[in-house]
Short mmCIF file of C-alpha atoms in Angstrom, two decimals:
data_model
loop_
_atom_site.label_atom_id
_atom_site.label_comp_id
_atom_site.label_asym_id
_atom_site.label_seq_id
_atom_site.Cartn_x
_atom_site.Cartn_y
_atom_site.Cartn_z
CA MET A 89 18.32 12.45 14.59
CA ALA A 90 14.61 12.61 13.94
CA ALA A 91 12.28 13.90 16.40
CA GLU A 92 10.15 11.43 18.72
CA PRO A 93 7.54 9.98 16.58
CA GLU A 94 4.19 11.98 16.67
CA ILE A 95 0.71 11.60 15.30
CA CYS A 96 -0.49 14.44 12.85
CA VAL A 97 -4.08 15.33 12.21
CA LEU A 98 -5.15 16.27 8.53
CA SER A 99 -8.92 17.21 8.39
CA ASN A 100 -10.96 19.37 6.18
CA GLY A 101 -14.14 19.02 8.46
CA ARG A 102 -15.35 16.09 6.17
CA ILE A 103 -12.82 13.43 6.60
CA THR A 104 -10.13 13.31 9.25
CA ALA A 105 -6.79 11.25 8.99
CA ASN A 106 -4.37 10.61 11.72
CA ILE A 107 -1.06 10.11 10.28
CA ALA A 108 2.04 9.00 12.40
CA SER A 109 5.55 10.04 11.56
CA TRP A 110 6.67 6.49 12.61
CA GLY A 111 6.33 4.92 9.09
CA ALA A 112 4.23 7.73 7.51
CA THR A 113 1.45 5.59 8.82
CA ILE A 114 -2.28 6.29 8.64
CA THR A 115 -3.50 5.20 12.04
CA SER A 116 -7.10 6.32 11.50
CA LEU A 117 -9.27 7.61 8.76
CA LEU A 118 -12.79 8.87 9.54
CA VAL A 119 -15.00 8.86 6.52
CA PRO A 120 -18.98 9.56 6.38
CA ASP A 121 -21.56 7.34 5.04
CA ALA A 122 -24.62 8.49 3.07
CA GLN A 123 -26.15 9.65 6.17
CA GLY A 124 -23.07 11.44 7.44
CA ASP A 125 -22.39 8.97 9.88
CA LEU A 126 -18.38 8.71 10.50
CA ALA A 127 -16.58 5.53 10.81
CA ASP A 128 -12.95 4.79 11.06
CA VAL A 129 -12.24 2.66 8.01
CA VAL A 130 -8.49 1.68 8.50
CA LEU A 131 -7.05 -1.15 10.68
CA GLY A 132 -4.45 0.05 13.41
CA PHE A 133 -3.89 0.86 17.01
CA ASP A 134 -4.86 3.70 19.30
CA THR A 135 -1.36 4.64 20.42
CA LEU A 136 2.08 4.46 18.67
CA GLU A 137 3.53 1.89 21.22
CA PRO A 138 2.20 -1.19 19.33
CA TYR A 139 3.65 0.14 16.06
CA LEU A 140 6.99 0.73 17.68
CA LYS A 141 6.94 -2.69 19.12
CA GLY A 142 6.57 -4.21 15.80
CA MET A 143 3.01 -5.55 16.62
CA ALA A 144 1.57 -4.31 13.28
CA PRO A 145 1.68 -6.30 10.21
CA TYR A 146 2.48 -3.26 8.15
CA PHE A 147 -0.96 -1.56 9.25
CA GLY A 148 -1.30 1.84 7.35
CA CYS A 149 2.31 2.38 6.64
CA ILE A 150 4.59 3.33 3.76
CA VAL A 151 6.82 0.46 2.84
CA GLY A 152 10.18 0.55 1.13
CA ARG A 153 12.81 0.83 -0.17
CA VAL A 154 11.27 -1.84 -2.12
CA ALA A 155 7.60 -2.83 -1.43
CA ASN A 156 6.74 -6.55 -1.73
CA ARG A 157 9.17 -9.59 -2.26
CA ILE A 158 12.48 -9.80 -3.58
CA LYS A 159 13.45 -13.50 -4.40
CA ASN A 160 15.96 -14.90 -2.03
CA GLY A 161 16.93 -11.30 -0.80
CA LYS A 162 19.45 -10.90 -3.69
CA PHE A 163 19.66 -8.77 -6.82
CA ASP A 164 22.34 -7.64 -9.26
CA LEU A 165 22.77 -4.11 -10.31
CA ASN A 166 25.77 -2.72 -12.44
CA GLY A 167 27.76 -5.70 -11.73
CA VAL A 168 27.30 -5.74 -7.99
CA GLU A 169 25.41 -8.35 -6.12
CA TYR A 170 23.48 -7.10 -3.28
CA SER A 171 22.20 -9.10 -0.35
CA LEU A 172 19.18 -8.06 1.84
CA PRO A 173 17.76 -9.28 5.16
CA ILE A 174 15.46 -12.37 4.68
CA ASN A 175 12.40 -11.82 6.68
CA ASN A 176 9.62 -13.70 4.71
CA GLY A 177 10.38 -17.29 3.99
CA PRO A 178 13.25 -17.32 1.86
CA ASN A 179 12.67 -13.69 0.56
CA SER A 180 13.10 -10.01 1.63
CA LEU A 181 9.63 -8.42 2.10
CA HIS A 182 8.73 -4.64 2.32
CA GLY A 183 12.27 -3.24 2.69
CA GLY A 184 13.77 -5.72 5.13
CA LEU A 185 13.88 -5.89 8.89
CA LYS A 186 13.75 -2.07 9.42
CA GLY A 187 12.13 -0.88 6.30
CA PHE A 188 10.61 2.64 5.75
CA ASP A 189 7.63 1.57 7.88
CA LYS A 190 9.80 1.13 11.02
CA VAL A 191 11.58 4.58 11.12
CA VAL A 192 10.68 8.09 12.15
CA TRP A 193 10.18 10.43 9.35
CA ASP A 194 10.53 14.32 9.62
CA VAL A 195 7.61 16.31 9.24
CA VAL A 196 8.94 19.01 6.86
CA GLU A 197 5.71 20.89 6.02
CA ARG A 198 2.16 21.37 7.19
CA LYS A 199 -0.73 23.36 5.25
CA GLU A 200 -3.83 24.19 7.07
CA GLY A 201 -6.90 25.56 5.22
CA GLU A 202 -9.33 24.23 2.77
CA TYR A 203 -6.79 22.04 1.10
CA PRO A 204 -4.71 20.80 4.08
CA SER A 205 -1.48 18.65 3.55
CA ILE A 206 1.54 17.19 5.59
CA THR A 207 4.77 16.35 4.08
CA PHE A 208 6.89 13.72 5.54
CA GLN A 209 10.59 13.23 4.59
CA TYR A 210 13.04 10.42 5.27
CA GLU A 211 16.66 10.10 4.57
CA SER A 212 17.59 6.54 3.65
CA LYS A 213 21.36 5.88 3.75
CA ASP A 214 23.89 3.86 1.56
CA GLY A 215 23.78 0.34 2.75
CA GLU A 216 20.48 0.68 4.80
CA GLU A 217 18.92 -2.83 4.78
CA GLY A 218 21.47 -3.80 2.12
CA TYR A 219 20.43 -1.17 -0.56
CA PRO A 220 22.75 1.00 -2.52
CA GLY A 221 22.96 4.64 -2.31
CA ASP A 222 21.57 7.49 -0.23
CA VAL A 223 17.72 8.26 -0.99
CA THR A 224 15.89 11.02 0.01
CA VAL A 225 12.05 10.06 0.14
CA ARG A 226 9.16 12.18 0.49
CA ALA A 227 5.31 11.48 1.13
CA VAL A 228 2.73 14.30 1.04
CA TYR A 229 -0.62 13.41 2.23
CA SER A 230 -3.41 16.09 1.29
CA LEU A 231 -7.35 16.49 1.18
CA PRO A 232 -7.83 18.06 -2.34
CA GLU A 233 -11.38 17.48 -2.05
CA ALA A 234 -14.17 17.03 0.64
CA THR A 235 -13.90 13.26 0.68
CA THR A 236 -10.64 12.51 -1.23
CA LEU A 237 -7.22 11.59 0.36
CA ARG A 238 -4.09 12.08 -1.91
CA LEU A 239 -0.92 10.55 -1.36
CA ASP A 240 2.24 11.74 -3.45
CA MET A 241 5.33 9.78 -2.85
CA GLU A 242 8.88 10.60 -4.47
CA ALA A 243 12.28 9.48 -4.06
CA ILE A 244 15.41 10.66 -5.19
CA PRO A 245 18.73 8.70 -5.24
CA ALA A 246 21.89 10.99 -4.59
CA ASN A 247 24.72 9.05 -5.70
CA LYS A 248 23.89 5.41 -6.94
CA ALA A 249 21.53 3.50 -8.99
CA THR A 250 18.97 1.75 -6.67
CA PRO A 251 15.76 -0.18 -7.01
CA ILE A 252 12.84 1.87 -5.43
CA SER A 253 9.11 0.94 -5.15
CA LEU A 254 7.04 2.33 -2.39
CA ALA A 255 3.60 1.14 -1.42
CA GLN A 256 0.90 2.29 0.84
CA HIS A 257 -0.09 -0.68 3.34
CA THR A 258 -3.54 0.40 4.71
CA TYR A 259 -6.02 -2.41 5.69
CA TRP A 260 -9.42 -0.99 4.56
CA ASN A 261 -12.73 -1.92 6.04
CA LEU A 262 -15.41 0.44 4.64
CA ALA A 263 -17.92 -0.80 7.26
CA GLY A 264 -15.58 0.37 9.98
CA HIS A 265 -12.40 -1.08 11.39
CA ASN A 266 -14.06 -3.14 14.03
CA SER A 267 -16.89 -4.46 11.84
CA GLY A 268 -15.35 -7.98 11.30
CA SER A 269 -14.62 -9.63 7.62
CA ILE A 270 -14.17 -7.77 4.47
CA LEU A 271 -15.53 -10.96 2.30
CA ASP A 272 -18.91 -9.21 1.85
CA HIS A 273 -17.22 -5.87 0.44
CA SER A 274 -17.36 -6.09 -3.37
CA ILE A 275 -14.71 -4.87 -5.51
CA GLN A 276 -14.04 -4.14 -9.23
CA ILE A 277 -10.29 -4.13 -10.36
CA TRP A 278 -9.20 -2.51 -13.71
CA ALA A 279 -6.83 -5.42 -14.48
CA LYS A 280 -7.20 -8.02 -17.35
CA HIS A 281 -3.79 -9.72 -15.87
CA VAL A 282 -2.10 -10.91 -12.67
CA THR A 283 1.51 -12.08 -12.19
CA PRO A 284 1.09 -15.68 -10.93
CA VAL A 285 3.36 -16.60 -8.15
CA ASN A 286 5.42 -19.91 -7.04
CA GLU A 287 4.92 -21.51 -3.61
CA ASN A 288 7.18 -18.81 -2.01
CA THR A 289 4.86 -16.24 -3.35
CA ILE A 290 7.34 -14.93 -6.02
CA PRO A 291 6.09 -14.15 -9.51
CA THR A 292 6.94 -16.76 -11.98
CA GLY A 293 7.44 -14.01 -14.76
CA GLU A 294 4.31 -15.05 -16.36
CA ILE A 295 1.68 -12.32 -17.17
CA MET A 296 -1.58 -14.39 -16.91
CA PRO A 297 -5.01 -13.42 -18.29
CA VAL A 298 -7.59 -13.26 -15.26
CA GLN A 299 -10.54 -14.33 -17.55
CA ASP A 300 -12.21 -17.51 -16.57
CA THR A 301 -10.35 -17.41 -13.14
CA PRO A 302 -11.14 -16.50 -9.58
CA PHE A 303 -8.94 -13.58 -10.01
CA ASP A 304 -11.16 -11.91 -12.53
CA PHE A 305 -12.53 -8.62 -10.95
CA THR A 306 -12.77 -6.85 -14.41
CA THR A 307 -16.68 -6.73 -13.19
CA GLU A 308 -17.64 -6.20 -9.74
CA HIS A 309 -17.69 -9.29 -7.58
CA ARG A 310 -18.00 -9.96 -3.68
CA ILE A 311 -14.51 -10.60 -2.33
CA GLY A 312 -15.62 -13.79 -0.62
CA GLU A 313 -17.45 -15.12 -3.56
CA ARG A 314 -14.52 -17.39 -4.94
CA ILE A 315 -11.97 -16.84 -2.38
CA ASN A 316 -12.02 -20.57 -1.47
CA ASN A 317 -10.76 -21.34 -4.98
CA VAL A 318 -7.51 -19.33 -4.30
CA PRO A 319 -5.18 -21.33 -1.97
CA GLY A 320 -4.69 -19.02 1.13
CA GLY A 321 -6.70 -16.13 -0.15
CA TYR A 322 -5.79 -13.42 -2.48
CA ASP A 323 -2.33 -11.96 -2.32
CA HIS A 324 -1.56 -11.19 -5.83
CA ASN A 325 -0.14 -8.43 -7.97
CA TYR A 326 -2.69 -7.18 -10.61
CA VAL A 327 -1.46 -5.40 -13.81
CA LEU A 328 -3.29 -2.27 -14.08
CA ASP A 329 -3.87 -2.19 -17.53
CA SER A 330 -7.55 -1.31 -18.33
CA GLY A 331 -8.71 1.69 -16.30
CA ASP A 332 -9.82 4.98 -17.34
CA GLU A 333 -7.45 7.76 -16.90
CA LYS A 334 -7.82 11.24 -15.29
CA ASN A 335 -5.15 13.77 -14.49
CA GLY A 336 -2.45 11.42 -15.37
CA LEU A 337 -3.96 8.68 -13.03
CA LYS A 338 -5.59 5.32 -13.94
CA HIS A 339 -8.66 3.93 -12.41
CA ALA A 340 -7.24 0.85 -10.28
CA ALA A 341 -10.16 -0.42 -8.14
CA LYS A 342 -13.44 0.34 -6.76
CA LEU A 343 -14.24 -1.15 -3.30
CA LYS A 344 -17.88 -1.03 -1.86
CA ASP A 345 -19.27 -1.94 1.49
CA PRO A 346 -22.94 -3.06 1.08
CA SER A 347 -23.87 -2.36 4.85
CA SER A 348 -22.88 1.40 4.86
CA SER A 349 -22.82 1.79 1.13
CA ARG A 350 -19.34 3.48 1.65
CA THR A 351 -17.24 3.22 -1.63
CA LEU A 352 -13.69 3.72 -2.19
CA ASP A 353 -12.33 4.54 -5.82
CA LEU A 354 -8.55 4.30 -6.09
CA TRP A 355 -6.50 6.09 -8.74
CA THR A 356 -2.83 5.58 -9.43
CA ASP A 357 0.18 5.86 -11.94
CA ALA A 358 1.79 2.58 -10.64
CA PRO A 359 1.98 -0.22 -12.98
CA GLY A 360 0.72 -2.90 -10.31
CA MET A 361 -1.42 -3.36 -7.39
CA GLN A 362 -1.17 -5.99 -4.72
CA PHE A 363 -4.55 -7.20 -3.84
CA TYR A 364 -4.42 -8.56 -0.11
CA THR A 365 -7.31 -10.31 1.74
CA ALA A 366 -5.43 -10.02 5.37
CA ASN A 367 -4.91 -13.98 5.12
CA TYR A 368 -2.17 -13.78 7.82
CA VAL A 369 -3.90 -11.59 10.23
CA ASN A 370 -5.06 -13.46 13.32
CA GLY A 371 -6.37 -12.05 16.49
CA ILE A 372 -4.59 -8.81 16.71
CA THR A 373 -6.21 -6.41 19.32
CA GLY A 374 -6.55 -3.04 17.64
CA LYS A 375 -8.37 0.07 18.31
CA GLY A 376 -11.07 0.20 20.93
CA GLY A 377 -10.11 -3.30 21.82
CA ALA A 378 -11.43 -4.50 18.43
CA VAL A 379 -10.03 -7.92 17.60
CA TYR A 380 -8.73 -8.03 14.04
CA GLY A 381 -8.99 -11.67 12.51
CA LYS A 382 -8.23 -13.25 9.19
CA HIS A 383 -9.89 -11.06 6.41
CA ALA A 384 -10.67 -8.21 8.74
CA GLY A 385 -9.36 -5.77 6.15
CA VAL A 386 -8.24 -5.54 2.43
CA CYS A 387 -4.90 -3.98 1.02
CA LEU A 388 -4.89 -2.29 -2.30
CA GLU A 389 -1.11 -1.59 -2.40
CA THR A 390 -0.42 0.12 -5.71
CA GLN A 391 3.13 -0.55 -6.57
CA GLY A 392 6.11 -1.92 -8.96
CA PHE A 393 5.65 -5.53 -9.84
CA PRO A 394 7.02 -7.95 -7.19
CA ASN A 395 10.68 -8.94 -7.47
CA ALA A 396 10.85 -6.92 -10.48
CA ILE A 397 14.59 -6.17 -9.90
CA ASN A 398 15.22 -9.86 -10.86
CA GLN A 399 12.51 -10.06 -13.65
CA PRO A 400 13.67 -8.29 -16.85
CA ASN A 401 10.21 -8.52 -18.55
CA PHE A 402 8.57 -6.66 -15.59
CA PRO A 403 8.59 -2.74 -15.72
CA SER A 404 11.72 -1.66 -14.13
CA VAL A 405 12.00 -0.32 -10.54
CA VAL A 406 15.64 0.97 -11.02
CA VAL A 407 15.91 4.67 -10.34
CA GLN A 408 19.29 6.50 -11.56
CA PRO A 409 21.01 9.02 -9.25
CA GLY A 410 19.36 12.22 -9.79
CA ALA A 411 16.37 11.07 -11.48
CA LYS A 412 13.04 11.04 -9.54
CA TYR A 413 10.79 8.22 -8.59
CA LYS A 414 7.03 9.42 -8.39
CA HIS A 415 4.06 7.42 -7.26
CA THR A 416 0.53 9.01 -6.68
CA MET A 417 -2.58 7.49 -5.10
CA LEU A 418 -5.94 9.02 -4.94
CA PHE A 419 -8.55 7.71 -2.58
CA GLU A 420 -11.99 9.08 -3.47
CA PHE A 421 -14.74 8.08 -0.95
CA SER A 422 -18.49 8.28 -1.57
CA ALA A 423 -21.56 6.77 -0.29
#
């Protein structure tokens, strides 16, 4: 059995992350502005208890075995039909009722010093939440530079092919978690296409150009500028097809807060990114008594495409036994 959940501290003197072994969850992240003043830029709770009680709408956690939605909670693989728990309308969302966000991960390595890191590991069993095969999952959080957080996720199926698509579900507010709406943040997303969805938020299979639509963030726009033209708000998968590359990672997004001038540049090797404006957050009491309302944060969840297991024209999320799923995210902060 895994140990009791704990909160680990990852700090290099410039930025400090608190990361819980429950769901490998970022519970706080202190980042300086241009004056060096620190703010906690992630939504969450002060203690582990609300996470354990399921009160978080995926604040800060790693979701899996498959992030996002699977249509009707069903898929076929190698001639077998698999049925998953239904927990989001007619769909299975973020790994089911007890996904990777709702389990204790083992802390298997901690490195101190100039480039500190923490490694979490979770052993997912055959049949867990309906998925096939045993899978060993690792998540390494590290601070490779003064104001950069890196996450390296990997997963290896032991004995059966299985879909794997992990995502980091932090809700960002660069003005500080308790500063209200993110609609005045601006964002640029290096994606010329999105995957439009049906009434149940399942992709239709189409790859739609964003040009001349409210989904076009190929140049920087205020998040709230056209959100009223998107029914319900943004909750869409962007096709990361146009960012510069460095060290094998693509530039996915640049998020800016005008009040503090804090900026987050996100780099990844994943094919997609869910851009989600916390449309369903409604009056959750978080850290320091802050009340998080609609649009209190923004999620930038790099991922395989939603429902890819049932969409042959989407990049495959199936990983064969012994092969390795890898997914890296680089969060560069500046001001």
